[in-house]
Coordinates of C-alpha atoms and ligand atoms in Angstrom, one line a residue:
M1 CA 14.6 -39.0 -48.9
T2 CA 16.3 -37.6 -45.8
L3 CA 15.9 -39.6 -42.6
P4 CA 16.8 -37.4 -39.6
A5 CA 17.1 -38.9 -36.2
S6 CA 15.8 -36.0 -34.1
L7 CA 13.1 -33.3 -34.3
D8 CA 15.8 -30.6 -34.6
E9 CA 17.6 -32.4 -37.4
A10 CA 14.3 -32.8 -39.3
V11 CA 13.6 -29.0 -38.9
A12 CA 17.1 -28.2 -40.1
A13 CA 16.6 -30.5 -43.1
L14 CA 13.4 -28.8 -44.0
A15 CA 15.0 -25.4 -43.6
A16 CA 17.9 -26.5 -45.9
M17 CA 15.4 -27.8 -48.5
P18 CA 12.5 -25.4 -48.7
A19 CA 10.8 -27.4 -51.4
A20 CA 10.8 -30.7 -49.4
V21 CA 7.9 -31.9 -47.3
P22 CA 7.8 -33.9 -44.1
V23 CA 6.4 -37.4 -44.3
A24 CA 5.4 -39.6 -41.3
G25 CA 3.4 -42.7 -42.1
G26 CA 2.8 -41.5 -45.7
T27 CA -0.8 -42.7 -45.7
D28 CA -2.2 -39.3 -46.7
L29 CA 0.9 -37.9 -48.4
M30 CA 1.5 -40.9 -50.7
A31 CA -2.2 -41.1 -51.6
A32 CA -1.9 -37.5 -52.8
V33 CA 1.3 -38.3 -54.7
N34 CA -0.3 -41.3 -56.3
R35 CA -3.3 -39.3 -57.4
G36 CA -1.0 -36.7 -59.0
L37 CA -2.1 -34.0 -56.6
L38 CA 1.4 -33.5 -55.2
R39 CA 4.9 -33.7 -56.6
P40 CA 7.3 -33.0 -53.7
A41 CA 10.8 -32.0 -54.7
G42 CA 12.1 -33.9 -51.7
L43 CA 10.9 -35.8 -48.6
V44 CA 12.0 -35.5 -45.0
G45 CA 11.0 -38.8 -43.3
L46 CA 10.0 -38.6 -39.6
G47 CA 9.8 -42.3 -39.1
R48 CA 13.3 -42.6 -37.4
I49 CA 12.7 -39.9 -34.8
N50 CA 12.3 -42.0 -31.6
E51 CA 11.6 -39.0 -29.4
I52 CA 8.2 -38.5 -31.0
R53 CA 7.1 -42.1 -31.1
G54 CA 6.0 -42.4 -27.5
W55 CA 4.5 -40.3 -24.7
Q56 CA 5.5 -39.0 -21.3
Y57 CA 3.8 -37.5 -18.2
Q58 CA 4.2 -33.8 -17.5
D59 CA 2.3 -31.8 -14.8
G60 CA -1.0 -33.6 -15.0
H61 CA -0.8 -33.8 -18.8
A62 CA 0.3 -36.4 -21.3
L63 CA 2.9 -35.2 -23.8
L64 CA 2.2 -37.3 -26.9
G65 CA 4.7 -37.7 -29.6
A66 CA 3.4 -36.7 -33.1
G67 CA 4.9 -39.9 -34.4
L68 CA 2.5 -42.1 -32.3
T69 CA 0.7 -44.4 -34.7
H70 CA -3.0 -45.1 -34.5
A71 CA -2.2 -48.8 -33.8
R72 CA -0.1 -47.8 -30.8
M73 CA -2.7 -45.4 -29.5
G74 CA -5.4 -48.1 -29.8
R75 CA -3.6 -50.4 -27.3
P76 CA -5.0 -50.9 -23.8
D77 CA -2.3 -49.0 -21.9
F78 CA -3.0 -45.9 -23.9
A79 CA -6.7 -46.4 -23.7
A80 CA -6.4 -46.4 -19.9
L81 CA -4.8 -42.9 -20.2
I82 CA -6.9 -41.2 -22.9
P83 CA -9.9 -43.5 -23.7
A84 CA -11.5 -41.3 -26.3
L85 CA -8.3 -40.8 -28.3
A86 CA -7.7 -44.6 -28.2
A87 CA -11.3 -45.2 -29.5
A88 CA -10.7 -42.7 -32.3
A89 CA -7.4 -44.4 -33.2
R90 CA -9.1 -47.8 -33.3
A91 CA -11.7 -46.4 -35.7
A92 CA -9.2 -44.7 -38.0
G93 CA -9.3 -46.8 -41.2
P94 CA -8.2 -50.4 -41.9
P95 CA -5.3 -52.0 -40.0
Q96 CA -2.6 -51.1 -42.6
I97 CA -3.5 -47.5 -42.3
R98 CA -3.6 -47.6 -38.5
N99 CA -0.1 -49.3 -38.4
A100 CA 1.5 -46.5 -40.5
G101 CA -0.7 -43.4 -39.9
T102 CA 0.3 -41.1 -37.1
L103 CA -1.3 -38.6 -34.8
G104 CA 0.9 -35.7 -36.2
G105 CA -0.1 -36.6 -39.8
N106 CA -3.8 -36.7 -38.8
I107 CA -3.6 -33.2 -37.4
A108 CA -1.4 -31.7 -40.1
S109 CA -3.7 -33.2 -42.8
A110 CA -6.6 -31.5 -41.0
A111 CA -9.1 -33.5 -43.0
P112 CA -12.7 -33.0 -41.7
T113 CA -12.9 -36.8 -41.3
G114 CA -9.8 -37.0 -39.1
D115 CA -10.9 -39.1 -36.2
A116 CA -8.5 -37.7 -33.7
L117 CA -9.5 -34.1 -34.3
P118 CA -12.9 -33.9 -32.4
V119 CA -11.3 -35.7 -29.5
L120 CA -8.4 -33.3 -29.4
A121 CA -10.9 -30.4 -29.7
A122 CA -13.0 -31.7 -26.8
L123 CA -9.9 -32.2 -24.7
E124 CA -8.7 -28.7 -25.5
A125 CA -5.3 -30.2 -26.4
T126 CA -2.4 -28.0 -27.4
L127 CA 0.4 -28.6 -30.0
V128 CA 4.1 -28.1 -29.3
I129 CA 5.5 -26.8 -32.6
A130 CA 9.3 -27.3 -33.3
G131 CA 11.0 -24.6 -35.2
Q132 CA 14.6 -23.7 -36.2
D133 CA 17.5 -23.5 -33.7
G134 CA 15.6 -25.6 -31.1
A135 CA 12.7 -23.1 -30.9
R136 CA 9.4 -24.4 -29.5
R137 CA 6.0 -22.7 -29.4
E138 CA 2.7 -24.0 -28.1
I139 CA -0.7 -23.3 -29.7
P140 CA -4.2 -24.7 -29.2
V141 CA -5.0 -27.4 -31.6
S142 CA -8.1 -25.5 -32.6
H143 CA -6.0 -22.6 -33.9
L144 CA -4.2 -24.8 -36.3
L145 CA -7.4 -26.5 -37.5
A146 CA -9.1 -23.2 -38.0
G147 CA -6.1 -21.9 -40.0
R148 CA -5.5 -19.1 -37.5
D149 CA -2.0 -20.3 -36.7
M150 CA -0.4 -22.0 -39.6
L151 CA 2.9 -24.0 -39.5
A152 CA 5.8 -22.0 -41.0
P153 CA 7.7 -23.9 -43.8
A154 CA 10.4 -25.3 -41.6
E155 CA 8.1 -26.1 -38.6
L156 CA 6.9 -29.5 -37.4
I157 CA 4.3 -30.7 -35.0
G158 CA 6.5 -32.2 -32.3
Y159 CA 4.1 -33.1 -29.5
V160 CA 0.4 -32.9 -28.5
R161 CA -0.2 -31.9 -24.9
V162 CA -3.4 -33.5 -23.5
P163 CA -4.8 -33.0 -20.0
L164 CA -5.3 -36.2 -18.0
L165 CA -8.8 -35.9 -16.7
H166 CA -9.2 -39.3 -15.0
A167 CA -12.9 -39.3 -15.9
P168 CA -15.0 -41.0 -18.6
Q169 CA -14.7 -39.9 -22.2
V170 CA -16.2 -41.4 -25.3
F171 CA -15.7 -41.2 -29.1
L172 CA -18.4 -42.4 -31.5
K173 CA -18.4 -42.4 -35.2
A174 CA -21.0 -43.0 -38.0
T175 CA -19.7 -44.1 -41.3
G176 CA -22.8 -44.8 -43.3
R177 CA -21.5 -48.3 -44.0
T178 CA -20.4 -51.4 -42.1
G179 CA -16.8 -51.9 -41.3
P180 CA -14.0 -49.3 -41.3
G181 CA -14.7 -46.1 -43.3
R182 CA -14.4 -42.3 -43.1
A183 CA -16.8 -40.7 -40.7
T184 CA -20.0 -39.0 -41.9
A185 CA -20.3 -37.6 -38.4
S186 CA -18.4 -38.2 -35.2
V187 CA -18.8 -37.0 -31.6
A188 CA -16.4 -36.9 -28.7
V189 CA -17.7 -36.3 -25.2
V190 CA -15.3 -35.7 -22.3
L191 CA -16.3 -35.3 -18.6
D192 CA -14.2 -32.9 -16.5
P193 CA -15.4 -33.4 -12.9
A194 CA -12.8 -31.2 -11.4
R195 CA -14.2 -28.2 -13.4
R196 CA -17.7 -29.7 -13.4
G197 CA -17.7 -29.5 -17.1
V198 CA -18.9 -31.6 -20.1
R199 CA -17.0 -30.9 -23.3
C200 CA -18.2 -32.1 -26.6
A201 CA -16.9 -31.8 -30.2
V202 CA -18.6 -32.9 -33.4
G203 CA -16.4 -34.0 -36.3
A204 CA -16.7 -34.6 -40.0
I205 CA -19.7 -32.3 -40.7
A206 CA -17.7 -29.1 -41.1
P207 CA -14.1 -28.2 -42.1
M208 CA -13.1 -28.4 -38.5
P209 CA -14.6 -29.9 -35.3
L210 CA -17.5 -27.9 -33.8
R211 CA -17.9 -27.2 -30.1
P212 CA -21.6 -26.7 -29.0
L213 CA -20.6 -24.6 -26.0
E214 CA -24.1 -23.6 -24.9
A215 CA -25.3 -27.3 -24.9
E216 CA -22.2 -28.2 -23.0
R217 CA -22.9 -25.6 -20.3
W218 CA -26.6 -26.5 -20.1
I219 CA -26.1 -30.2 -19.6
A220 CA -23.2 -29.7 -17.1
S221 CA -25.6 -27.6 -15.0
L222 CA -28.0 -30.6 -14.8
I223 CA -25.5 -33.1 -13.6
D224 CA -25.2 -33.9 -9.9
W225 CA -21.4 -33.7 -9.7
D226 CA -21.4 -34.4 -5.9
G227 CA -23.7 -37.5 -6.2
E228 CA -22.3 -41.0 -5.9
R229 CA -22.8 -41.5 -9.6
A230 CA -23.4 -38.7 -12.1
A231 CA -26.5 -39.7 -14.0
L232 CA -29.2 -38.0 -16.1
A233 CA -32.8 -38.9 -17.1
P234 CA -33.1 -40.3 -20.6
E235 CA -35.1 -37.2 -21.6
A236 CA -32.2 -35.0 -20.6
L237 CA -29.8 -37.1 -22.7
G238 CA -32.2 -36.9 -25.7
A239 CA -32.5 -33.1 -25.2
F240 CA -28.7 -32.8 -25.1
G241 CA -28.4 -34.7 -28.4
E242 CA -31.0 -32.4 -30.0
Y243 CA -29.3 -29.3 -28.6
V244 CA -25.9 -30.4 -29.9
A245 CA -27.3 -31.3 -33.4
A246 CA -29.2 -28.0 -33.7
A247 CA -26.2 -26.0 -32.6
C248 CA -24.0 -27.7 -35.2
I249 CA -26.5 -27.9 -38.0
P250 CA -28.8 -24.9 -37.4
D251 CA -32.2 -24.3 -39.1
P252 CA -32.0 -22.1 -42.2
E253 CA -32.3 -18.4 -41.6
P254 CA -35.8 -17.0 -42.4
P255 CA -35.9 -15.0 -45.6
A256 CA -35.9 -11.2 -45.4
D257 CA -39.5 -11.0 -46.7
G258 CA -40.8 -12.6 -43.5
S259 CA -41.9 -15.9 -45.1
P260 CA -41.1 -19.1 -43.2
P261 CA -37.6 -20.5 -43.6
P262 CA -37.1 -23.3 -46.1
P263 CA -37.0 -26.8 -44.6
L264 CA -33.8 -28.7 -44.2
S265 CA -33.1 -31.1 -47.1
P266 CA -33.6 -34.8 -46.3
A267 CA -29.8 -35.4 -46.4
V268 CA -29.1 -32.6 -43.9
L269 CA -32.0 -33.7 -41.7
H270 CA -30.6 -37.2 -41.7
L271 CA -27.1 -35.9 -40.7
R272 CA -28.7 -33.8 -37.9
R273 CA -30.5 -36.9 -36.6
T274 CA -27.2 -38.9 -36.7
V275 CA -25.4 -36.2 -34.8
A276 CA -28.2 -36.1 -32.2
A277 CA -28.0 -39.9 -31.8
L278 CA -24.2 -39.9 -31.5
A279 CA -24.2 -37.1 -28.9
R280 CA -27.0 -38.7 -26.8
R281 CA -25.3 -42.1 -26.9
A282 CA -21.8 -40.7 -26.2
L283 CA -23.0 -38.8 -23.1
G284 CA -25.1 -41.7 -21.9
R285 CA -22.0 -44.0 -22.1
A286 CA -19.8 -41.4 -20.4
L287 CA -22.3 -41.2 -17.5
S288 CA -23.1 -44.9 -17.2
Ligands
LIG301 C1 -7.6 -45.9 -47.2 C2 -7.5 -44.8 -46.1 C3 -8.4 -44.8 -45.1 C4 -8.3 -43.8 -44.1 N1 -9.2 -43.8 -43.1 C5 -9.1 -42.9 -42.1 C6 -10.1 -42.9 -41.1 O1 -11.0 -43.7 -41.0 N2 -9.9 -41.9 -40.1 C7 -8.9 -41.0 -40.1 O2 -8.8 -40.2 -39.2 N3 -8.0 -41.0 -41.1 C8 -8.1 -41.9 -42.1 N4 -7.2 -41.9 -43.1 C9 -6.2 -40.8 -43.2 C10 -4.8 -41.1 -42.6 O3 -4.5 -42.4 -42.3 C11 -4.6 -40.3 -41.3 O4 -4.9 -38.9 -41.5 C12 -3.2 -40.4 -40.8 O5 -3.2 -40.2 -39.4 C13 -2.1 -39.6 -41.5 O6 -0.9 -39.8 -40.8 P1 0.4 -40.1 -41.6 O7 1.5 -40.3 -40.6 O8 0.2 -41.2 -42.6 O9 0.6 -38.7 -42.4 P2 1.4 -38.5 -43.7 O10 0.7 -39.0 -44.9 O11 2.9 -38.9 -43.6 O12 1.4 -36.9 -43.8 C14 0.2 -36.2 -43.9 C15 0.4 -34.7 -44.0 O13 0.9 -34.3 -42.7 C16 2.2 -33.7 -42.8 N5 2.9 -34.1 -41.6 C17 3.0 -35.4 -41.1 N6 3.6 -35.4 -39.9 C18 3.8 -34.1 -39.6 C19 4.4 -33.4 -38.4 N7 4.8 -34.1 -37.4 N8 4.4 -32.1 -38.4 C20 4.0 -31.4 -39.5 N9 3.4 -31.9 -40.6 C21 3.4 -33.3 -40.6 C22 2.8 -34.2 -44.1 O14 3.7 -33.3 -44.7 C23 1.5 -34.3 -45.0 O15 1.2 -33.0 -45.5 C24 -7.2 -42.9 -44.1 C25 -6.3 -42.9 -45.2 C26 -6.4 -43.9 -46.2 C27 -5.4 -43.9 -47.3

């Protein structure tokens, strides 16, 4: 295994060994190797690259290193900066996974159950991609997750740029069991008072996080942004939950013959109720 000391060295190592793959915490990659799904011809370890293990402030944004571990993001100083991402990091698996697993690995794996992903979607975060000869390009995180903008073979996620909104934000996750586990559904809600916006993303129920844009706009129009405390009636919170859930898990299309659409299966109905409850609670907490 090659252990470069900088992002550019890591990119150069990958360019020199096209069959090698990058490994950060190894929690996803080694699981795939152990299950016989992957046999990399070489590994480029990212664990010694100090420049991507922390974060810095830049023009109202936080520039997060891809090597930040979930454990580091879960600490109080990070939670004061980006509370929803810290909450997602604290929920990302058992302690040994959170100690090793990284933000960059969570994004590059792009698993539907990646806890950081709905938060980054709601925050409209962007990725700084490092390429050969010091090249850097920036893309919305949603483009990578949607497969619209794939990483080239010798490219790495270097940093994640997140706007600092200085407003409440909440991440909630349902696992279908007690204790740590993969999400069956998750919801991130972010308030953006400067733009009078509510942004919401639902994770785990589709290949990538879903943004219920109409529900976001509708609920934002009900909030008294100039009031001393932005608050909403419980009925409005409930309606927001239903709106989000129906947008993300729509009713089946009616058949072409004009007969009524088939009902949702009990499992899908349960998932829809879970999403509605998570969205209602997340917005309620953000506004409380
Ligand atoms: C038992 C268990 C429980 C888990 N529970 C959860 C959970 O509850 N929530 C959750 O979100 N995740 C969970 N995970 C998944 C995993 O911990 C996370 O996805 C983690 O963030 C992956 O990071 P890593 O550094 O270990 O990635 P690695 O395993 O090192 O890499 C994963 C993939 O990303 C690529 N990669 C890594 N870093 C970069 C980079 N900077 N640029 C480009 N490509 C890169 C690698 O080549 C590889 O393809 C769990 C995993 C296990 C094994």
